Short mmCIF file of C-alpha atoms in Angstrom, two decimals:
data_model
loop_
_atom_site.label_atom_id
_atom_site.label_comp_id
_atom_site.label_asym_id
_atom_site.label_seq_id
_atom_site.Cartn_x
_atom_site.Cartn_y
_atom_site.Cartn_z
CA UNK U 7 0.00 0.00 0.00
CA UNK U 8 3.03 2.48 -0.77
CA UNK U 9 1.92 2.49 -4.03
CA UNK U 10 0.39 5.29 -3.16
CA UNK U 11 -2.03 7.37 -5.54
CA UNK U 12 -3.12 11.01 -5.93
CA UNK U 13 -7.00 12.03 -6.60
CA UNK U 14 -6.47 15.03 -8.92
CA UNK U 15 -9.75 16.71 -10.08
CA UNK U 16 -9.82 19.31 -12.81
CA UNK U 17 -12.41 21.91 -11.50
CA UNK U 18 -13.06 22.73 -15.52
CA UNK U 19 -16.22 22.93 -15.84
CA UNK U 20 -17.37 21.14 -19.03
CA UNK U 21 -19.27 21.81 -21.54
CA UNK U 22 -21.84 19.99 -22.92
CA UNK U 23 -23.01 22.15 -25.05
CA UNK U 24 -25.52 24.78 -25.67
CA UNK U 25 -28.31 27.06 -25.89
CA UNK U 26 -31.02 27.22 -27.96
CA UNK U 27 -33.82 24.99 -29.25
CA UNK U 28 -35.67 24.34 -32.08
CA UNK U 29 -38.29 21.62 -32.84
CA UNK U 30 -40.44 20.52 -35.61
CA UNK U 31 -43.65 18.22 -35.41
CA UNK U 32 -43.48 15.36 -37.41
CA UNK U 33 -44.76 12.26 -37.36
CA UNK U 34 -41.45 9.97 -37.42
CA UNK U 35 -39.03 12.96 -36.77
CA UNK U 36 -36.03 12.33 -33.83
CA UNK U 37 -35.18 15.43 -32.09
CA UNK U 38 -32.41 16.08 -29.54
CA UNK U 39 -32.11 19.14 -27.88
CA UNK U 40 -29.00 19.86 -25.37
CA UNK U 41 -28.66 22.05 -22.70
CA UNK U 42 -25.19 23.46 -21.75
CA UNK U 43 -24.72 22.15 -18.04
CA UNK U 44 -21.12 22.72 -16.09
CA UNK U 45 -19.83 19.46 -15.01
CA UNK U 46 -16.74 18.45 -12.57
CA UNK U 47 -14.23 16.21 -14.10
CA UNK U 48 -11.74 14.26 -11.52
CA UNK U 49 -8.49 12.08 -12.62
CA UNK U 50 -7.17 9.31 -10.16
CA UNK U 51 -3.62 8.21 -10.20
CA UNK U 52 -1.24 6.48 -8.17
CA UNK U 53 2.28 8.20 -7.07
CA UNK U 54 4.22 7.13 -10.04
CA UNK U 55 1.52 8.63 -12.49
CA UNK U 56 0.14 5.63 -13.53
CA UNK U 57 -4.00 5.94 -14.09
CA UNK U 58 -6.35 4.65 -11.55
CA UNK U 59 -8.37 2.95 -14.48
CA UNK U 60 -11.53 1.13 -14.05
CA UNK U 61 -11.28 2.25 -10.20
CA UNK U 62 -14.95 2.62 -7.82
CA UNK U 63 -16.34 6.15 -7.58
CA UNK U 64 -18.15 6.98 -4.96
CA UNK U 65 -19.91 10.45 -4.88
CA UNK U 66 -21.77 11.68 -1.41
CA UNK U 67 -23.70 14.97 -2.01
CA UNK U 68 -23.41 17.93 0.76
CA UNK U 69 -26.52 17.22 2.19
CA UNK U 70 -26.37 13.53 2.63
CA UNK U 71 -22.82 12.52 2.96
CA UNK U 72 -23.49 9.18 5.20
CA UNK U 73 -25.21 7.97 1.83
CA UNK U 74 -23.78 7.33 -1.83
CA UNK U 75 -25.18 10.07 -4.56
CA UNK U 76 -23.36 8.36 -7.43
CA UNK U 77 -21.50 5.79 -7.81
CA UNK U 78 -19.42 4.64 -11.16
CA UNK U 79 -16.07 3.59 -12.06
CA UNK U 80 -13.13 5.44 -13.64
CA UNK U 81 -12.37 4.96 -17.43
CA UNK U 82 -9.14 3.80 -18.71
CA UNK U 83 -7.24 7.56 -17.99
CA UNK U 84 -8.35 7.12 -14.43
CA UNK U 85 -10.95 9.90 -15.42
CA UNK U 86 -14.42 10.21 -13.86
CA UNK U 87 -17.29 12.94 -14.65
CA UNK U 88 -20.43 13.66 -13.21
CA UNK U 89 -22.67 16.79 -12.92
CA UNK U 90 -23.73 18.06 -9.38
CA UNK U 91 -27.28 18.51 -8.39
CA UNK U 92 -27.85 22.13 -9.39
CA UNK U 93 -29.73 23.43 -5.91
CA UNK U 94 -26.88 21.42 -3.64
CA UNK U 95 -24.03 23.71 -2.58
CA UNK U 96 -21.36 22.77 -0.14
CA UNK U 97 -18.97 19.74 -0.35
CA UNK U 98 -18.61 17.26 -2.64
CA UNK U 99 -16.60 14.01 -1.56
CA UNK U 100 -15.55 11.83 -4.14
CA UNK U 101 -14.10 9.10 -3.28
CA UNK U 102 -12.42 6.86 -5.75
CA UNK U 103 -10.40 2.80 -4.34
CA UNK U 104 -8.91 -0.14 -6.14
CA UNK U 105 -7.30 -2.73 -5.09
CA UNK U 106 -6.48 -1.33 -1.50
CA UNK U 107 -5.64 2.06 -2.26
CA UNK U 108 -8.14 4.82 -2.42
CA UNK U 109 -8.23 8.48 -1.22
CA UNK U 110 -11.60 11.05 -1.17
CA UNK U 111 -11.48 14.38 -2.26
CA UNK U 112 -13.76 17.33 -1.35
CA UNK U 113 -15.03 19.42 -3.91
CA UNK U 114 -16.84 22.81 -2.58
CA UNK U 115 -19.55 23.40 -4.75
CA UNK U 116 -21.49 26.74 -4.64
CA UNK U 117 -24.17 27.16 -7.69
CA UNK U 118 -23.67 30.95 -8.03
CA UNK U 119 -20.11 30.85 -8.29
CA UNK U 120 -20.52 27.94 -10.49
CA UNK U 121 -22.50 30.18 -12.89
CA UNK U 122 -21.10 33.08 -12.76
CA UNK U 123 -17.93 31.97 -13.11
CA UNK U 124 -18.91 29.79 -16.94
CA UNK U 125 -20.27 33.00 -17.58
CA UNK U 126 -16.93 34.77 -17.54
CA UNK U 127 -15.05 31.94 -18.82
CA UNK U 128 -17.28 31.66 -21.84
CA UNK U 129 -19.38 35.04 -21.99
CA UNK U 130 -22.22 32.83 -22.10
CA UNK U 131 -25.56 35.49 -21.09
CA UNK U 132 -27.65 33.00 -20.25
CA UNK U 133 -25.52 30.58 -18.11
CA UNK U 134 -27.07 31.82 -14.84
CA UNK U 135 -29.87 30.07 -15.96
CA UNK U 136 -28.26 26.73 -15.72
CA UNK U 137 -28.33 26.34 -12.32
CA UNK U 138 -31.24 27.49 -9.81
CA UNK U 139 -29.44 30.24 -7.56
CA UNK U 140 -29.72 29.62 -3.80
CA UNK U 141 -29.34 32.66 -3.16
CA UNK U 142 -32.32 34.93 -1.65
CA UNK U 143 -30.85 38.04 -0.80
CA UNK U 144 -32.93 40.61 -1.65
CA UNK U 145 -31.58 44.38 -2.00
CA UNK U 146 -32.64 47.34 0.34
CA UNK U 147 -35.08 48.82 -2.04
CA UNK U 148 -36.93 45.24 -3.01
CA UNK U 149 -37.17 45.16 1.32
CA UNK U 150 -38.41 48.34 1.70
CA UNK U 151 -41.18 47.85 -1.31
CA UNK U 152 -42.00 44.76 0.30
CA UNK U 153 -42.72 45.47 3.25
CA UNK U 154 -44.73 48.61 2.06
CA UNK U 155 -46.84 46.35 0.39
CA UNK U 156 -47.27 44.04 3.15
CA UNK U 157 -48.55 47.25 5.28
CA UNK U 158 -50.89 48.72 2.52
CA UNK U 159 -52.45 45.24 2.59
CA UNK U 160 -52.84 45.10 5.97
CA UNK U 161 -54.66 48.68 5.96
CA UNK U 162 -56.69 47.68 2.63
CA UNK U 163 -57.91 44.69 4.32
CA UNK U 164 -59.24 46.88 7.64
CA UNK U 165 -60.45 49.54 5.45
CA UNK U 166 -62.46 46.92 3.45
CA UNK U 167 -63.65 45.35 6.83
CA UNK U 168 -64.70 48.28 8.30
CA UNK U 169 -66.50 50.03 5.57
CA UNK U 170 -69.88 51.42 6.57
CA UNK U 171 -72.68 49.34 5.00
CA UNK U 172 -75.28 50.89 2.98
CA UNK U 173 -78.62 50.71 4.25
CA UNK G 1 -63.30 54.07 14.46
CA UNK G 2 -62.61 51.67 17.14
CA UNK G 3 -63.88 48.99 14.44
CA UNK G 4 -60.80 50.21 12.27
CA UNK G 5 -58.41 49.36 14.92
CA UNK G 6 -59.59 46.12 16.30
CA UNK G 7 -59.95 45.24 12.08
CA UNK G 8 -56.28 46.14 12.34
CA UNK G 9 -55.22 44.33 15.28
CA UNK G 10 -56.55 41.02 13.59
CA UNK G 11 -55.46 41.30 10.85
CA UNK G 12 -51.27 42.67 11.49
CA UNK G 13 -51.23 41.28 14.95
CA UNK G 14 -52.62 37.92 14.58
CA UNK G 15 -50.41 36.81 12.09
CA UNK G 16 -47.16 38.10 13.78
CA UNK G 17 -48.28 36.00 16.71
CA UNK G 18 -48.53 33.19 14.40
CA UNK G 19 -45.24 34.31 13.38
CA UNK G 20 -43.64 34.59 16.51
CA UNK G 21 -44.66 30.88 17.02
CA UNK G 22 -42.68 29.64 13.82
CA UNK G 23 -39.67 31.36 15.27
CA UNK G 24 -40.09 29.15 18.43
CA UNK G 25 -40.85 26.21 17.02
CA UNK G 26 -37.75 26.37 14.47
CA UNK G 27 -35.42 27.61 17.56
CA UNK G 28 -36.93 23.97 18.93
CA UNK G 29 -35.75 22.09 15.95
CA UNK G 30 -32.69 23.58 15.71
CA UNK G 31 -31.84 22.09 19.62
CA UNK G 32 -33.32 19.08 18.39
CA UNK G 33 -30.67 19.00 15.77
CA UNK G 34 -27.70 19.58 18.04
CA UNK G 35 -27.98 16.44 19.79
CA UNK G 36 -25.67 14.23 19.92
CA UNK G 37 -24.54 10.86 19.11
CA UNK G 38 -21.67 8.70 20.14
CA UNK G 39 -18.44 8.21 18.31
CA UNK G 40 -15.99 5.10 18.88
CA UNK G 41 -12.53 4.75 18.06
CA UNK G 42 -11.40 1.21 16.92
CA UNK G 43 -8.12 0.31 15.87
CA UNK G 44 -7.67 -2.39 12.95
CA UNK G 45 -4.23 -4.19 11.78
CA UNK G 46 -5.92 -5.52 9.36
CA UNK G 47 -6.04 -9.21 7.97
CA UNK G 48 -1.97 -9.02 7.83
CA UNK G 49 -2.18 -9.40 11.23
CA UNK G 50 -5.38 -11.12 12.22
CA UNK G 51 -4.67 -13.98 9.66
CA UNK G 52 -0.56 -13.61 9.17
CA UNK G 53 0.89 -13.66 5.68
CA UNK G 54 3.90 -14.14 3.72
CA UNK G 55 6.79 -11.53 3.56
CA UNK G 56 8.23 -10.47 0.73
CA UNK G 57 11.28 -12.95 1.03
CA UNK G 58 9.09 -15.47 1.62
CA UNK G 59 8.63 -16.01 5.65
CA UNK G 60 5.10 -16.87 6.91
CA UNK G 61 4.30 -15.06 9.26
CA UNK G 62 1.56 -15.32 12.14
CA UNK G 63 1.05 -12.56 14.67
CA UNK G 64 0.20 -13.94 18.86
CA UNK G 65 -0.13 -10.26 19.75
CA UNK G 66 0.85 -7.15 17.75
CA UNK G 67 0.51 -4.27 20.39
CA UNK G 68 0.57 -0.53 20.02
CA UNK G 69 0.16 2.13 22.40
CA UNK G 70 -1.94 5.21 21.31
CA UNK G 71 -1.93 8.32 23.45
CA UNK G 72 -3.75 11.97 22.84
CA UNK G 73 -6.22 10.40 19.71
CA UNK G 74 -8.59 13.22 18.54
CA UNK G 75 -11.01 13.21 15.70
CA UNK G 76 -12.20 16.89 14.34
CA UNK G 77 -14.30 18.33 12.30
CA UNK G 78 -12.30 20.33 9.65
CA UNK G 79 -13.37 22.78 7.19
CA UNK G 80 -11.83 23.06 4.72
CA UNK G 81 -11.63 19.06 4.98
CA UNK G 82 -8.08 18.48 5.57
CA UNK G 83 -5.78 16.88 2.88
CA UNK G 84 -2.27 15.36 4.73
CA UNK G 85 -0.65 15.05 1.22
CA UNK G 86 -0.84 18.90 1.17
CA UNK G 87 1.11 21.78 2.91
CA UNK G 88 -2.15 23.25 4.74
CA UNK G 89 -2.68 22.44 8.25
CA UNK G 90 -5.74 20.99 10.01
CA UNK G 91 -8.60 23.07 10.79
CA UNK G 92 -11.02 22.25 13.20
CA UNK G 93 -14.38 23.27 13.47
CA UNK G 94 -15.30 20.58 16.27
CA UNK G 95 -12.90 18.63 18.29
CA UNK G 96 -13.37 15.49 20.03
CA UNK G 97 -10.78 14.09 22.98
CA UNK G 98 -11.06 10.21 22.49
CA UNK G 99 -7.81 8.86 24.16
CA UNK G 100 -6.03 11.63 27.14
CA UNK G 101 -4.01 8.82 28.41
CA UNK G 102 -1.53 6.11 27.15
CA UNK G 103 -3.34 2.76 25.44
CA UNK G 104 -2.34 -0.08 25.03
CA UNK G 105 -4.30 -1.91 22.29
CA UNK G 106 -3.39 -5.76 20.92
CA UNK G 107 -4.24 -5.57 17.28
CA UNK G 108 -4.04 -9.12 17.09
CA UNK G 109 -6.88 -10.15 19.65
CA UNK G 110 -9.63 -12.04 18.38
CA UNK G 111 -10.17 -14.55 15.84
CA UNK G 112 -9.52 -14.44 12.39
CA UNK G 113 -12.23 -12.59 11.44
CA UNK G 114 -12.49 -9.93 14.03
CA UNK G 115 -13.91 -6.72 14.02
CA UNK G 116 -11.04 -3.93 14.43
CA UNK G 117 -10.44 -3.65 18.70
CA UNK G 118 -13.22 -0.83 20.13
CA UNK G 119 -10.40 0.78 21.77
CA UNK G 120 -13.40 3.48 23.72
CA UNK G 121 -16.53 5.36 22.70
CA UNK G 122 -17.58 8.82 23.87
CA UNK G 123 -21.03 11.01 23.65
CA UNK G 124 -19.90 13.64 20.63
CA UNK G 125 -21.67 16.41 19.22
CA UNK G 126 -23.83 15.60 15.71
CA UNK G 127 -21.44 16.09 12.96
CA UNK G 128 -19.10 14.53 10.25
CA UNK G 129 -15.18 14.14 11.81
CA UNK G 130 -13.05 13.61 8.78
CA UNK G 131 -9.78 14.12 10.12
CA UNK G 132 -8.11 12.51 13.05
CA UNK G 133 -4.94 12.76 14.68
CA UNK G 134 -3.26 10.43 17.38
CA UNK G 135 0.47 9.35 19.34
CA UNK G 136 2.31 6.45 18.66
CA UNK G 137 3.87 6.92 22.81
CA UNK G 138 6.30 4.02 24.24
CA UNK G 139 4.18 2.56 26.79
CA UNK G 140 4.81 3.28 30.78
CA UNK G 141 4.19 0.27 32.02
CA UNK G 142 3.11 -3.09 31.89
CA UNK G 143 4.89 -5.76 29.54
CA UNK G 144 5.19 -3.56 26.59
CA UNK G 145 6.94 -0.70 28.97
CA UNK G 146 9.71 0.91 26.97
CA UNK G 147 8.06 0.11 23.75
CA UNK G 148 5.59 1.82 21.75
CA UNK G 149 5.16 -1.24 19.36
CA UNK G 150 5.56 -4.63 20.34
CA UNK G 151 5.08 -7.82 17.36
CA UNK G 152 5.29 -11.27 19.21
CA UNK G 153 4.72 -14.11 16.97
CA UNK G 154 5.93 -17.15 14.66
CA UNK G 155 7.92 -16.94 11.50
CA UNK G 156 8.73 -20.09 9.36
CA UNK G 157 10.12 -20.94 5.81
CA UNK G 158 11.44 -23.82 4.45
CA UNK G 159 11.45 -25.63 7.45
CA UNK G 160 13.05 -23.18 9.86
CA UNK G 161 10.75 -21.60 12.29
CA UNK G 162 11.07 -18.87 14.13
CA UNK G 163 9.58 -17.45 17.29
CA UNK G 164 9.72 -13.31 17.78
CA UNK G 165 9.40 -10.56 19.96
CA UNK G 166 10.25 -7.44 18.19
CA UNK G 167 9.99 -4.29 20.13
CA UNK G 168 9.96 -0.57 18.39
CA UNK G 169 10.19 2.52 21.06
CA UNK G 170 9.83 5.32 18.07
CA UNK G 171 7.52 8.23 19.27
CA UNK G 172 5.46 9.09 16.14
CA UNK G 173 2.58 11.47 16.11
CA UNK G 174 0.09 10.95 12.85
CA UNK G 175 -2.44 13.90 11.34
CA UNK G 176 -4.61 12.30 9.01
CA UNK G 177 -8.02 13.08 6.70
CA UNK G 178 -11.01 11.02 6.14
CA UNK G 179 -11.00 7.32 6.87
CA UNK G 180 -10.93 5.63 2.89
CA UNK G 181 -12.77 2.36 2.82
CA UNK G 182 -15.67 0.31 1.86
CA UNK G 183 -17.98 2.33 4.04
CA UNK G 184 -17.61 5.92 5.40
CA UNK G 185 -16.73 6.52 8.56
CA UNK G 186 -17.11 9.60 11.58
CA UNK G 187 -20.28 10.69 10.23
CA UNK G 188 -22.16 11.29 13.85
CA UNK G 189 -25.99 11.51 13.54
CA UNK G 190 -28.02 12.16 16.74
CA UNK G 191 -28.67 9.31 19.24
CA UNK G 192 -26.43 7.41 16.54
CA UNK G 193 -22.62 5.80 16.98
CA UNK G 194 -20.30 6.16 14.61
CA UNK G 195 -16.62 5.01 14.12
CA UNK G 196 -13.30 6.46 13.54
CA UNK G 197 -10.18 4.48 12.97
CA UNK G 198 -6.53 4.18 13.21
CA UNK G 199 -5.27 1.83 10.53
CA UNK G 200 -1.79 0.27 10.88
CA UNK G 201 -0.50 -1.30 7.29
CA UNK G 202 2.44 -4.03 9.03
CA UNK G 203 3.16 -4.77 5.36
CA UNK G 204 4.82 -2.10 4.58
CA UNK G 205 7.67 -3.13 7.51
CA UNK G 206 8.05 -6.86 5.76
CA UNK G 207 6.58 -6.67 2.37
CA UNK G 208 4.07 -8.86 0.81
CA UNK G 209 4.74 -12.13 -1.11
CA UNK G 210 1.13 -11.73 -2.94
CA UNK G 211 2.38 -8.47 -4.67
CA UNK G 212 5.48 -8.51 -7.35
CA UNK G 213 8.88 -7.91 -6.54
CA UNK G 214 9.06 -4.31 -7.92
CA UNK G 215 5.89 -3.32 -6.22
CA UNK G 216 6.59 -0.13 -4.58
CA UNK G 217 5.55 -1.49 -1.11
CA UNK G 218 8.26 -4.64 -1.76
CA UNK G 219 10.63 -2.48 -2.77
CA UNK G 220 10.39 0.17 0.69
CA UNK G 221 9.87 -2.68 2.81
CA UNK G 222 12.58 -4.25 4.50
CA UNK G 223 11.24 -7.87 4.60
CA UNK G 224 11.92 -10.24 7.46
CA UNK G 225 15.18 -12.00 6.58
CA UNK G 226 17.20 -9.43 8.08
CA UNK G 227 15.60 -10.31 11.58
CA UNK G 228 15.60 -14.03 11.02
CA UNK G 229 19.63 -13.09 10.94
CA UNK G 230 19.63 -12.30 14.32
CA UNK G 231 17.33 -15.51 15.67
CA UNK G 232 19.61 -17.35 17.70
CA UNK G 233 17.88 -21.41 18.55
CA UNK G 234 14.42 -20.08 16.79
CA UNK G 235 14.20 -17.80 19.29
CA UNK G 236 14.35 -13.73 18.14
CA UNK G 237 13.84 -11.00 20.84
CA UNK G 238 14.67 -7.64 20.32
CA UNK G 239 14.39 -4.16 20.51
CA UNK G 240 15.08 -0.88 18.57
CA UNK G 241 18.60 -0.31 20.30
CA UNK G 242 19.49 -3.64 19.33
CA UNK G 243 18.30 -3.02 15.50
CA UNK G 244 20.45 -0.02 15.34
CA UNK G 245 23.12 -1.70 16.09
CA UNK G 246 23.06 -5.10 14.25
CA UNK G 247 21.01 -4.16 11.05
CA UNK G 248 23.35 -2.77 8.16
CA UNK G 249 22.04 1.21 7.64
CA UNK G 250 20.52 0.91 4.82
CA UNK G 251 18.48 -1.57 6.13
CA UNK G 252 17.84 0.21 9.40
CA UNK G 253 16.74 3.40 7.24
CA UNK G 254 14.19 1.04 5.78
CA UNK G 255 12.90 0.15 8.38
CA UNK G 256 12.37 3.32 10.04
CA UNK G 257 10.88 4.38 7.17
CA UNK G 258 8.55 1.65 7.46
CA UNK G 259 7.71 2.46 10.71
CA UNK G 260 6.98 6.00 10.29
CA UNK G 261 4.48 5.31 7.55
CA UNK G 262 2.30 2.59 9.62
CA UNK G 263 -0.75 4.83 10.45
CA UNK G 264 -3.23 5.35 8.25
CA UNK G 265 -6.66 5.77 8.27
CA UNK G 266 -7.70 2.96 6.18
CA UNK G 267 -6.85 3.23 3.06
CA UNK G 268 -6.32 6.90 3.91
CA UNK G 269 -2.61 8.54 4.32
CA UNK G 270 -1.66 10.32 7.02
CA UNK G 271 1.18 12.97 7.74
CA UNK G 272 3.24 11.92 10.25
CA UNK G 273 6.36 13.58 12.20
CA UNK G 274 8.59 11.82 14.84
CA UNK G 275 10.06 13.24 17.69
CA UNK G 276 13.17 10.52 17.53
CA UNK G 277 15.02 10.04 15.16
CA UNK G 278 18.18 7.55 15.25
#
């Protein structure tokens, strides 16, 4: 067990492809359509370089790391690929073992940065619709209309309420 | 007038009430949450030494006892999750004390097919510990005083057999990530036990005879010829003074090479640093 390995990952975040969509009805017709969706990409190898190929994956998600998301095996480069759950920020352990060597790797994973940052790599405008933001941080202004229009509602209600009745 | 106010009341105060009772019953649920669960240390030599094998030169070897004494073991909680192959050091959000006092645990207890030795349990706080640090601490007393690992145990090939006591006193202190096994360990969930473990690969001290010659781990290990030099009438009993003096250096570096890379955490490395060297 000195053969020891290294879990690299390569936080690129892959492409699959693209954008728009465009259908036609017919009757035998195949369509495809493709969505461009940022992926993480890790390579496995043991100290002297050599490929963890056809190694276990084991992926836990942030918010339930006592039980398996994923699980797969590593192709012949020692290379695995998966695509996060889009609303699950945090940590994401991979953990990849063969043959009594094995090593798990965190991976933070936060869905904003993940868009914002394709965007910049790729100038994509619509990549922060990839992923569902968790973010819900609202600005001064949006609070302070807000909670105007709770108020007015509140006094609408009572007005309504306590308007005389017509005889 | 008073009809407007009392419309009002009901209708802002009501609901903040109703409000106000969320808040309490969330505040509940969030003690309910930090509960906590127990976690147990075990400590696991693995099947090289519950079952023996062969060394890399070709002794079988079968462990009676295989002791190690642990001292100041603590698992923690460390964000960013801490990786002992790189420079960064360990940062704990949540520490738990599982050993404060020098233990000595026989690896080789039990049958063949033993569970690694519970070593002790304590209540911890809900939580995932992926890192864990511990002592390797010569023992103060008792029959492996002196020593902080002590093999005792039969070694035979081709006939010649080969009863040992090999004593190590090296102080080694071990800082390592997430346990790397089957199953995942140290993840505590309320009224829940979970495990962390100390892992100690004897392999890499004499090789093994399953693997090829240029494996890495037959190559760094030292094998167990160079102690079955030293037997005198079958019988081999020794200790780290007497290694440093009758081993050849190169195998003597070997060896404490060997010894300094034991712990692991299953399959998991650790970073390790001695406080004697020889």
């Amino acid at each position: 067990m000195t053969n020891r390995h290294k879990l690299n990952y390569l936080a690129s975040f892959l492409l699959f492809a693209s954008l728009g969509f465009s259908r036609q009805v017919l009757a035998h017709g195949a369509n495809i359509v493709y969505q461009q969706t940022p992926a993480i990409e890790v390579k496995a190898t043991y100290d002297d370089g050599k490929p963890m190929s056809n190694a276990q994956v084991v992926i836990y998600a942030p918010d339930n790391p006592a039980i398996p998301w994923l699980k797969g095996k590593t192709n012949e480069e020692g290379k695995f690929s998966f695509i996060p759950q889009s609303n699950i920020s945090g940590n994401w352990d991979i953990k990849i073992r063969q043959s009594g060597h094995g090593d798990i790797i965190s991976i933070p994973w936060q869905t904003e940065n993940v868009a914002s940052t394709v965007e910049s790599r790729d100038n994509m405008p619509n990549s922060s619709n990839w992923l569902a933001s968790a973010n819900n941080n609202y600005n001064p202004i949006q609070k302070v209309v807000m909670a105007a229009t709770g108020v007015w509602g509140f006094i609408g209600t009572a007005l309504f309420f306590s308007r005389q009745k017509s005889s | 007038m008073n009809r407007l106010l009392i419309s009002i009341w009901t209708i802002a105060i009501v609901p903040s009430s109703l409000v106000g009772c969320t808040v309490r019953e969330n505040t509940e649920t969030q003690a309910t949450n930090a509960k906590t669960g127990t976690l147990a240390l075990v400590a696991n030599g693995e099947d090289f030494i519950r079952q023996g094998f062969v060394s890399k030169d070709g002794w079988q070897i079968n462990f009676d006892h295989a002791y190690v004494s642990l001292d100041r073991v603590n698992a923690y909680s460390s964000d960013p999750p801490f990786n002992p192959s790189g420079e960064t050091q360990l940062k704990p959000t949540q520490t738990v004390s599982l050993v404060d006092k020098i233990t000595t645990v026989d690896l080789a207890e039990g049958e063949e097919d033993a569970e690694p030795i519970l070593v002790t349990q304590t209540d911890a706080p809900v939580g995932t510990y992926n890192a864990l640090s511990w002592k390797l601490v010569p023992a103060q007393e008792g029959s492996t005083q002196g020593n902080s690992i002590v093999l005792k145990g039969t070694a035979s090939k081709d006939g010649r057999e080969i009863n040992f006591t090999i004593g190590f006193d090296r102080e080694l202190e071990y800082t390592c990530g997430e346990y790397v096994g089957e199953n995942r360990k140290g993840i505590v969930l309320a009224a829940n036990m979970a495990q962390v473990e100390t892992t100690f690969h004897f392999d890499h001290i004499f090789g093994d005879n399953s693997l090829p010659a240029e494996d890495a781990l037959n190559q760094e290990a030292i094998g167990f010829e160079p102690f079955a030099s030293l037997a005198q009438n079958g019988q081999l009993k020794v200790n780290q003074s007497d290694l440093a003096k009758k081993l050849n250096s190169e195998e003597y570096a070997k060896l404490q090479q060997a010894i300094t890379g034991l712990g692991h955490v299953g399959e998991g490395h650790c970073r390790s640093s001695s406080n004697i060297e020889r």
